[in-house]
CSV table of C-alpha atoms and ligand atoms in Angstrom, one decimal:
chain,number,residue,atom,x,y,z
A,1,MET,CA,0.0,0.0,0.0
A,2,LYS,CA,1.1,3.6,-0.6
A,3,LEU,CA,1.5,5.8,2.4
A,4,TYR,CA,1.9,9.5,2.2
A,5,ILE,CA,3.6,11.3,5.1
A,6,SER,CA,3.1,15.0,5.1
A,7,ARG,CA,6.2,16.1,7.1
A,8,PRO,CA,9.7,14.8,7.8
A,9,LEU,CA,9.4,12.6,10.9
A,10,PRO,CA,12.0,11.0,13.3
A,11,GLU,CA,14.0,8.2,11.5
A,12,PRO,CA,12.7,5.3,13.5
A,13,VAL,CA,9.2,6.2,12.4
A,14,LEU,CA,10.2,6.3,8.8
A,15,GLU,CA,11.9,3.0,9.2
A,16,ALA,CA,8.8,1.4,10.7
A,17,ALA,CA,6.7,2.9,7.9
A,18,ARG,CA,9.0,1.7,5.2
A,19,ALA,CA,9.0,-1.8,6.6
A,20,SER,CA,5.3,-2.1,5.8
A,21,PHE,CA,4.5,0.5,3.1
A,22,ASP,CA,5.6,2.1,-0.1
A,23,VAL,CA,6.3,5.5,1.6
A,24,THR,CA,6.4,9.0,0.2
A,25,VAL,CA,7.8,11.6,2.7
A,26,ARG,CA,7.1,15.2,1.8
A,27,GLU,CA,10.3,17.2,2.7
A,28,SER,CA,8.6,20.5,3.6
A,29,ASN,CA,7.5,21.5,7.1
A,30,ALA,CA,4.8,23.9,5.8
A,31,PRO,CA,1.1,22.8,6.0
A,32,LEU,CA,-0.1,21.0,2.9
A,33,THR,CA,-1.7,23.1,0.2
A,34,HIS,CA,-5.2,22.3,-1.2
A,35,ASP,CA,-3.6,20.8,-4.3
A,36,GLU,CA,-1.2,18.7,-2.2
A,37,MET,CA,-4.0,17.3,-0.1
A,38,VAL,CA,-6.0,16.5,-3.3
A,39,ALA,CA,-3.0,14.7,-4.7
A,40,ALA,CA,-2.3,12.8,-1.5
A,41,LEU,CA,-5.9,11.5,-1.3
A,42,THR,CA,-5.9,10.6,-5.0
A,43,GLY,CA,-2.5,8.8,-5.3
A,44,HIS,CA,-2.1,7.0,-1.9
A,45,ASP,CA,-4.0,4.4,0.2
A,46,ILE,CA,-3.2,6.1,3.5
A,47,VAL,CA,-2.3,9.7,4.3
A,48,LEU,CA,-0.4,10.5,7.6
A,49,PRO,CA,-1.2,14.2,8.1
A,50,THR,CA,-0.6,16.5,11.1
A,51,LEU,CA,-1.4,19.9,12.6
A,52,GLY,CA,-2.0,22.5,10.0
A,53,ASP,CA,-3.0,20.1,7.2
A,54,GLN,CA,-6.5,21.4,6.7
A,55,PHE,CA,-8.5,18.3,5.5
A,56,ARG,CA,-11.8,20.1,5.3
A,57,GLN,CA,-14.9,19.9,3.1
A,58,PRO,CA,-13.5,21.6,0.0
A,59,VAL,CA,-10.6,19.1,-0.2
A,60,PHE,CA,-13.0,16.1,0.0
A,61,ALA,CA,-15.4,17.8,-2.4
A,62,ALA,CA,-12.5,18.0,-4.9
A,63,VAL,CA,-11.8,14.3,-4.7
A,64,PRO,CA,-15.2,12.5,-5.0
A,65,ALA,CA,-13.7,9.0,-5.2
A,66,PRO,CA,-10.4,9.1,-3.1
A,67,ARG,CA,-8.0,6.2,-3.3
A,68,ALA,CA,-7.1,7.0,0.3
A,69,ARG,CA,-9.2,5.3,2.9
A,70,LEU,CA,-7.4,6.4,6.1
A,71,LEU,CA,-6.1,9.7,7.6
A,72,ALA,CA,-3.7,8.4,10.3
A,73,ASN,CA,-3.2,11.7,12.1
A,74,PHE,CA,0.1,12.5,13.8
A,75,GLY,CA,-1.1,14.1,17.1
A,76,VAL,CA,-4.0,13.7,19.5
A,77,GLY,CA,-5.6,17.0,18.4
A,78,TYR,CA,-7.4,16.6,15.1
A,79,ASN,CA,-9.4,19.8,14.8
A,80,HIS,CA,-7.6,20.5,11.4
A,81,ILE,CA,-9.6,17.5,10.0
A,82,ASP,CA,-13.3,17.7,9.3
A,83,VAL,CA,-14.0,14.2,10.6
A,84,ALA,CA,-17.6,14.1,9.4
A,85,ALA,CA,-16.6,15.1,5.9
A,86,ALA,CA,-13.7,12.6,5.9
A,87,LYS,CA,-16.1,9.8,6.9
A,88,ALA,CA,-18.7,10.9,4.3
A,89,ALA,CA,-15.9,10.6,1.7
A,90,GLY,CA,-15.1,7.0,2.9
A,91,LEU,CA,-12.1,7.7,5.0
A,92,ALA,CA,-11.5,6.6,8.6
A,93,VAL,CA,-9.5,8.9,10.9
A,94,THR,CA,-7.1,7.9,13.7
A,95,ASN,CA,-5.0,9.9,16.2
A,96,THR,CA,-2.2,9.4,18.7
A,97,PRO,CA,-3.7,9.7,22.3
A,98,GLY,CA,-1.6,8.9,25.3
A,99,ALA,CA,1.8,9.3,23.7
A,100,VAL,CA,1.5,13.1,24.1
A,101,THR,CA,0.1,13.2,27.7
A,102,ASP,CA,3.1,13.6,30.0
A,103,ALA,CA,5.1,15.9,27.7
A,104,THR,CA,2.2,18.2,27.3
A,105,ALA,CA,1.4,18.2,31.0
A,106,ASP,CA,5.1,19.1,31.6
A,107,ILE,CA,4.8,22.1,29.3
A,108,ALA,CA,1.7,23.2,31.2
A,109,LEU,CA,3.7,23.1,34.5
A,110,THR,CA,6.6,24.9,32.7
A,111,LEU,CA,4.2,27.7,31.7
A,112,MET,CA,2.6,27.8,35.1
A,113,LEU,CA,5.9,28.3,36.9
A,114,MET,CA,7.4,30.6,34.3
A,115,SER,CA,4.3,32.9,34.3
A,116,ALA,CA,3.9,32.9,38.1
A,117,ARG,CA,7.6,33.4,38.8
A,118,ARG,CA,8.2,35.9,36.0
A,119,ALA,CA,10.9,33.6,34.5
A,120,GLY,CA,10.7,35.0,30.9
A,121,GLU,CA,10.8,38.6,32.1
A,122,GLY,CA,13.8,37.9,34.4
A,123,GLU,CA,15.7,36.1,31.7
A,124,ARG,CA,15.1,39.0,29.3
A,125,MET,CA,16.3,41.5,31.9
A,126,LEU,CA,19.5,39.6,32.6
A,127,ARG,CA,20.3,39.0,28.9
A,128,ALA,CA,19.8,42.7,28.2
A,129,GLY,CA,22.4,43.5,30.9
A,130,ARG,CA,19.8,45.2,33.1
A,131,TRP,CA,20.3,43.0,36.2
A,132,GLU,CA,21.7,45.1,39.0
A,133,GLY,CA,21.9,42.3,41.6
A,134,TRP,CA,19.6,40.5,44.1
A,135,HIS,CA,17.4,42.6,46.4
A,136,PRO,CA,14.6,41.6,48.7
A,137,THR,CA,11.8,43.1,46.6
A,138,GLN,CA,13.0,42.4,43.1
A,139,MET,CA,10.6,40.7,40.6
A,140,LEU,CA,8.2,39.3,43.1
A,141,GLY,CA,5.9,36.8,41.6
A,142,LEU,CA,3.1,34.5,42.6
A,143,HIS,CA,4.1,31.6,45.0
A,144,VAL,CA,2.7,28.5,43.2
A,145,SER,CA,2.9,25.9,46.0
A,146,GLY,CA,-0.3,25.4,47.9
A,147,LYS,CA,-2.4,27.6,45.5
A,148,THR,CA,-5.6,26.6,43.8
A,149,LEU,CA,-5.4,25.4,40.2
A,150,GLY,CA,-8.4,25.3,37.9
A,151,ILE,CA,-8.3,22.8,35.0
A,152,VAL,CA,-10.7,23.2,32.1
A,153,GLY,CA,-11.0,19.8,30.5
A,154,MET,CA,-10.2,16.8,32.8
A,155,GLY,CA,-9.1,14.3,30.2
A,156,ARG,CA,-5.7,12.6,29.9
A,157,ILE,CA,-3.7,15.8,29.9
A,158,GLY,CA,-5.9,17.6,32.4
A,159,GLN,CA,-5.4,14.7,34.8
A,160,ALA,CA,-1.7,14.5,34.2
A,161,ILE,CA,-1.5,18.2,35.0
A,162,ALA,CA,-3.6,17.7,38.2
A,163,ARG,CA,-1.3,14.9,39.4
A,164,ARG,CA,1.8,17.1,39.0
A,165,ALA,CA,0.1,20.1,40.7
A,166,MET,CA,-1.4,18.1,43.6
A,167,HIS,CA,1.4,15.7,44.3
A,168,GLY,CA,4.4,17.9,43.3
A,169,PHE,CA,3.2,21.4,44.4
A,170,GLY,CA,0.6,20.6,47.0
A,171,MET,CA,-2.0,22.6,45.0
A,172,THR,CA,-5.7,22.3,45.4
A,173,VAL,CA,-7.3,21.2,42.1
A,174,ARG,CA,-10.7,22.2,40.9
A,175,TYR,CA,-11.9,21.3,37.4
A,176,PHE,CA,-14.6,21.8,34.8
A,177,THR,CA,-15.3,19.0,32.4
A,178,ARG,CA,-18.1,17.7,30.3
A,179,THR,CA,-18.5,14.1,31.6
A,180,PRO,CA,-18.4,13.3,35.3
A,181,LYS,CA,-15.1,11.5,36.1
A,182,ALA,CA,-14.1,9.0,38.8
A,183,LEU,CA,-10.6,10.2,39.7
A,184,PRO,CA,-9.2,7.8,42.4
A,185,GLU,CA,-5.6,9.0,41.8
A,186,LEU,CA,-6.7,12.6,42.5
A,187,PRO,CA,-8.5,12.5,45.9
A,188,GLY,CA,-9.7,15.9,46.8
A,189,ALA,CA,-10.0,17.2,43.2
A,190,VAL,CA,-13.2,19.2,43.1
A,191,PRO,CA,-15.5,19.2,40.1
A,192,VAL,CA,-17.1,22.7,39.5
A,193,ALA,CA,-20.2,22.6,37.3
A,194,ASP,CA,-20.0,26.3,36.3
A,195,LEU,CA,-17.1,27.5,34.2
A,196,HIS,CA,-17.2,31.1,35.5
A,197,SER,CA,-17.3,29.8,39.1
A,198,LEU,CA,-14.1,27.8,38.4
A,199,MET,CA,-12.4,30.7,36.7
A,200,GLY,CA,-13.2,33.0,39.6
A,201,SER,CA,-12.1,30.6,42.4
A,202,CYS,CA,-8.6,29.7,41.2
A,203,ASP,CA,-5.1,31.3,41.3
A,204,MET,CA,-4.2,29.7,38.0
A,205,VAL,CA,-6.4,28.3,35.3
A,206,VAL,CA,-5.1,25.8,32.7
A,207,ILE,CA,-7.0,25.1,29.5
A,208,ALA,CA,-6.9,21.4,28.4
A,209,VAL,CA,-10.0,20.8,26.4
A,210,PRO,CA,-9.9,19.8,22.7
A,211,ALA,CA,-10.7,22.4,20.0
A,212,SER,CA,-14.3,21.9,18.7
A,213,PRO,CA,-17.2,24.0,17.6
A,214,GLU,CA,-18.4,23.7,21.2
A,215,THR,CA,-15.1,24.9,22.7
A,216,HIS,CA,-14.4,27.7,20.2
A,217,HIS,CA,-13.9,30.9,22.4
A,218,LEU,CA,-15.1,28.9,25.5
A,219,ILE,CA,-12.7,31.3,27.3
A,220,ASP,CA,-14.4,34.5,26.2
A,221,ARG,CA,-14.5,38.0,27.6
A,222,ALA,CA,-17.0,37.0,30.3
A,223,ALA,CA,-14.9,33.9,31.4
A,224,LEU,CA,-11.8,36.1,31.6
A,225,ALA,CA,-13.7,38.7,33.5
A,226,ALA,CA,-14.6,36.1,36.1
A,227,MET,CA,-10.9,35.6,36.9
A,228,GLN,CA,-9.2,37.3,39.9
A,229,PRO,CA,-6.6,40.1,39.2
A,230,HIS,CA,-3.8,38.0,40.7
A,231,ALA,CA,-4.6,35.0,38.6
A,232,HIS,CA,-2.8,33.5,35.6
A,233,LEU,CA,-4.3,31.8,32.5
A,234,ILE,CA,-2.3,29.0,30.9
A,235,ASN,CA,-3.3,27.5,27.5
A,236,ILE,CA,-1.7,24.3,26.2
A,237,ALA,CA,-4.7,23.0,24.3
A,238,ARG,CA,-5.5,24.9,21.1
A,239,GLY,CA,-5.4,28.7,20.5
A,240,ASP,CA,-9.0,29.3,19.3
A,241,ILE,CA,-10.4,28.0,22.6
A,242,VAL,CA,-9.4,31.4,24.0
A,243,ASP,CA,-10.7,34.6,22.5
A,244,GLU,CA,-7.2,36.1,22.0
A,245,ALA,CA,-8.4,39.7,21.5
A,246,ALA,CA,-10.3,39.5,24.8
A,247,LEU,CA,-7.2,38.0,26.5
A,248,VAL,CA,-5.0,40.9,25.3
A,249,GLU,CA,-7.6,43.3,26.7
A,250,ALA,CA,-7.7,41.6,30.1
A,251,LEU,CA,-3.9,41.6,30.3
A,252,GLN,CA,-3.5,45.2,29.1
A,253,GLU,CA,-6.1,46.4,31.6
A,254,GLY,CA,-4.5,44.4,34.5
A,255,ARG,CA,-7.7,42.4,35.1
A,256,ILE,CA,-5.5,39.2,35.2
A,257,ALA,CA,-1.9,39.0,36.3
A,258,GLY,CA,-0.3,37.0,33.5
A,259,ALA,CA,-0.6,34.3,30.9
A,260,GLY,CA,1.4,31.4,29.7
A,261,LEU,CA,0.6,30.2,26.1
A,262,ASP,CA,1.8,27.3,24.0
A,263,VAL,CA,-0.8,27.8,21.3
A,264,TYR,CA,-2.4,30.7,19.5
A,265,GLU,CA,-5.7,31.5,17.8
A,266,PHE,CA,-4.1,32.2,14.4
A,267,GLU,CA,-0.9,30.2,14.7
A,268,PRO,CA,1.9,30.8,13.8
A,269,ARG,CA,0.8,34.5,14.0
A,270,VAL,CA,1.2,35.9,17.5
A,271,PRO,CA,-0.3,39.3,18.3
A,272,GLU,CA,2.3,42.1,18.7
A,273,ALA,CA,0.3,43.1,21.8
A,274,LEU,CA,1.1,39.8,23.5
A,275,ILE,CA,4.8,40.0,22.5
A,276,ALA,CA,5.0,43.5,23.9
A,277,MET,CA,3.8,42.4,27.4
A,278,GLU,CA,6.4,41.3,30.0
A,279,ASN,CA,3.8,39.3,32.0
A,280,VAL,CA,3.1,36.9,29.1
A,281,VAL,CA,5.1,33.7,28.4
A,282,LEU,CA,5.0,32.7,24.8
A,283,LEU,CA,6.2,29.2,23.7
A,284,PRO,CA,6.1,28.1,20.0
A,285,HIS,CA,3.7,25.1,20.4
A,286,LEU,CA,6.3,22.9,22.2
A,287,GLY,CA,3.8,20.6,24.0
A,288,THR,CA,5.1,17.3,22.5
A,289,ALA,CA,8.5,18.6,21.3
A,290,ALA,CA,10.8,15.9,22.7
A,291,LEU,CA,12.4,13.3,20.3
A,292,GLU,CA,11.1,10.2,22.1
A,293,VAL,CA,7.6,11.7,22.3
A,294,ARG,CA,7.5,12.6,18.6
A,295,THR,CA,8.9,9.1,17.8
A,296,GLN,CA,6.2,7.5,19.9
A,297,MET,CA,3.5,9.6,18.2
A,298,GLY,CA,4.8,8.6,14.8
A,299,LEU,CA,5.0,4.9,15.7
A,300,MET,CA,1.4,5.0,16.9
A,301,ALA,CA,0.3,6.6,13.6
A,302,VAL,CA,2.1,3.9,11.7
A,303,ASP,CA,0.5,1.2,13.9
A,304,ASN,CA,-2.9,2.6,12.9
A,305,ALA,CA,-1.9,2.5,9.3
A,306,ARG,CA,-0.6,-1.1,9.6
A,307,ALA,CA,-3.8,-2.2,11.4
A,308,PHE,CA,-5.8,-0.7,8.5
A,309,ALA,CA,-3.7,-2.3,5.9
A,310,GLU,CA,-4.0,-5.7,7.6
A,311,GLY,CA,-7.7,-5.4,8.0
A,312,HIS,CA,-7.5,-5.3,11.9
A,313,PRO,CA,-9.6,-3.0,14.0
A,314,LEU,CA,-8.0,0.5,14.2
A,315,PRO,CA,-6.3,1.0,17.6
A,316,ASN,CA,-7.1,4.8,17.8
A,317,PRO,CA,-10.2,5.7,15.8
A,318,VAL,CA,-11.7,9.1,16.3
B,1,LIG,P1,-8.9,14.0,26.1
B,1,LIG,O1,-8.3,12.9,26.9
B,1,LIG,O2,-9.9,13.7,25.1
B,1,LIG,O3,-9.4,15.1,27.2
B,1,LIG,C1,-10.2,16.2,26.8
B,1,LIG,C2,-11.2,16.5,28.0
B,1,LIG,O4,-11.9,17.7,27.6
B,1,LIG,C3,-12.2,15.4,28.1
B,1,LIG,O5,-12.3,15.1,29.5
B,1,LIG,C4,-13.4,16.0,27.6
B,1,LIG,O6,-14.6,15.5,28.2
B,1,LIG,C5,-13.3,17.4,27.9
B,1,LIG,N1,-14.1,18.3,27.1
B,1,LIG,C6,-14.3,18.2,25.8
B,1,LIG,N2,-15.2,19.1,25.4
B,1,LIG,C7,-15.5,19.8,26.5
B,1,LIG,C8,-16.4,20.9,26.8
B,1,LIG,N3,-17.1,21.5,25.8
B,1,LIG,N4,-16.5,21.4,28.0
B,1,LIG,C9,-15.8,20.8,29.0
B,1,LIG,N5,-14.9,19.8,28.8
B,1,LIG,C10,-14.8,19.3,27.6
B,1,LIG,O7,-7.7,14.8,25.3
B,1,LIG,P2,-6.2,15.0,25.8
B,1,LIG,O8,-5.4,13.9,25.3
B,1,LIG,O9,-6.2,15.4,27.3
B,1,LIG,O10,-5.9,16.3,24.9
B,1,LIG,C11,-6.6,17.5,25.1
B,1,LIG,C12,-6.2,18.5,23.9
B,1,LIG,O11,-4.9,19.0,24.2
B,1,LIG,C13,-6.1,17.9,22.6
B,1,LIG,O12,-7.3,17.8,21.9
B,1,LIG,C14,-5.1,18.8,21.8
B,1,LIG,O13,-5.8,19.8,21.1
B,1,LIG,C15,-4.3,19.5,23.0
B,1,LIG,N6,-2.9,19.1,22.9
B,1,LIG,C16,-2.0,20.1,22.8
B,1,LIG,C17,-0.7,19.8,22.7
B,1,LIG,C18,0.4,20.9,22.5
B,1,LIG,O14,1.4,20.6,21.8
B,1,LIG,N7,0.3,22.1,23.1
B,1,LIG,C19,-0.2,18.5,22.8
B,1,LIG,C20,-1.2,17.5,22.9
B,1,LIG,C21,-2.5,17.8,23.0
B,1,LIG,P3,-15.3,14.1,27.8
B,1,LIG,O15,-14.8,13.1,28.8
B,1,LIG,O16,-16.8,14.4,27.9
B,1,LIG,O17,-14.9,13.8,26.4
């Protein structure tokens, strides 16, 4: 079977793919164009796309009878794929859950600590030669240990963040999620049914829901307005879950203390207003950026492709 891979991937992933498939690896790191997506669906049995490859209705409409029957997505988030349109065109879709969980939770904690303790601001000051030495009231941030963390979306990553926060930093965890959860590993984590109550009762709020029509701008002006002035907002999920313009306003007006972001509404565009603010930590979508994690993600995507080729049930259908 012919497998099309839309980006260069770690070598062990390509080796595993080549052991089972006739593989085409696209050498560019840019998202696929419309024409490239059409060609991929027309000329291959399986396509392995990733973040940024916009497999939406117009692409499927342009290929009424695709040769491809599977989109084996590299990544747990698949909001760049219109799954209903893919299925209507006869394609199954899979993703790579689990492989990304710990690394993404680690980036959430990185952002929490950096934002609360003003790490980016401090490093910029030092590198600019503006550090005049330690003094007792210099760059005082928010003490994280023992504070209350609000988690929006208590799935795999949300729970991994909660474990780190509770067991590592003695934080109290409150969470907002769609389906009630039994969380034996997280005794004391408190479900909060109302999003605004959660936002208003926490020192830090982390966003860990998937992007979907339902969660688009879930964190809007009103949700941000519910936050306390000393609180920080962290987003490791997807950019469009937060109304970025409203976030800029809340930060500029000092209605929240800071933000730590790994994802952006119009990625890779980051508003100048965010870049200009010292109390905002900006990472370039590093959630899963560790070699062994990206390798694991790729091997999972190849496993899905292999299961499809061999007629077995797909391990990770969406
Ligand atoms: P997951 O296990 O599916 O967890 C998502 C949680 O969000 C589930 O508990 C889900 O509830 C809940 N949820 C969904 N819609 C909701 C809504 N409207 N209101 C409240 N809660 C809602 O997914 P995951 O593995 O934790 O990943 C979460 C997201 O993180 C991914 O979709 C991806 O976009 C993002 N991510 C980002 C990076 C990065 O590099 N920054 C890396 C990996 C993942 P149910 O139980 O009802 O489904």
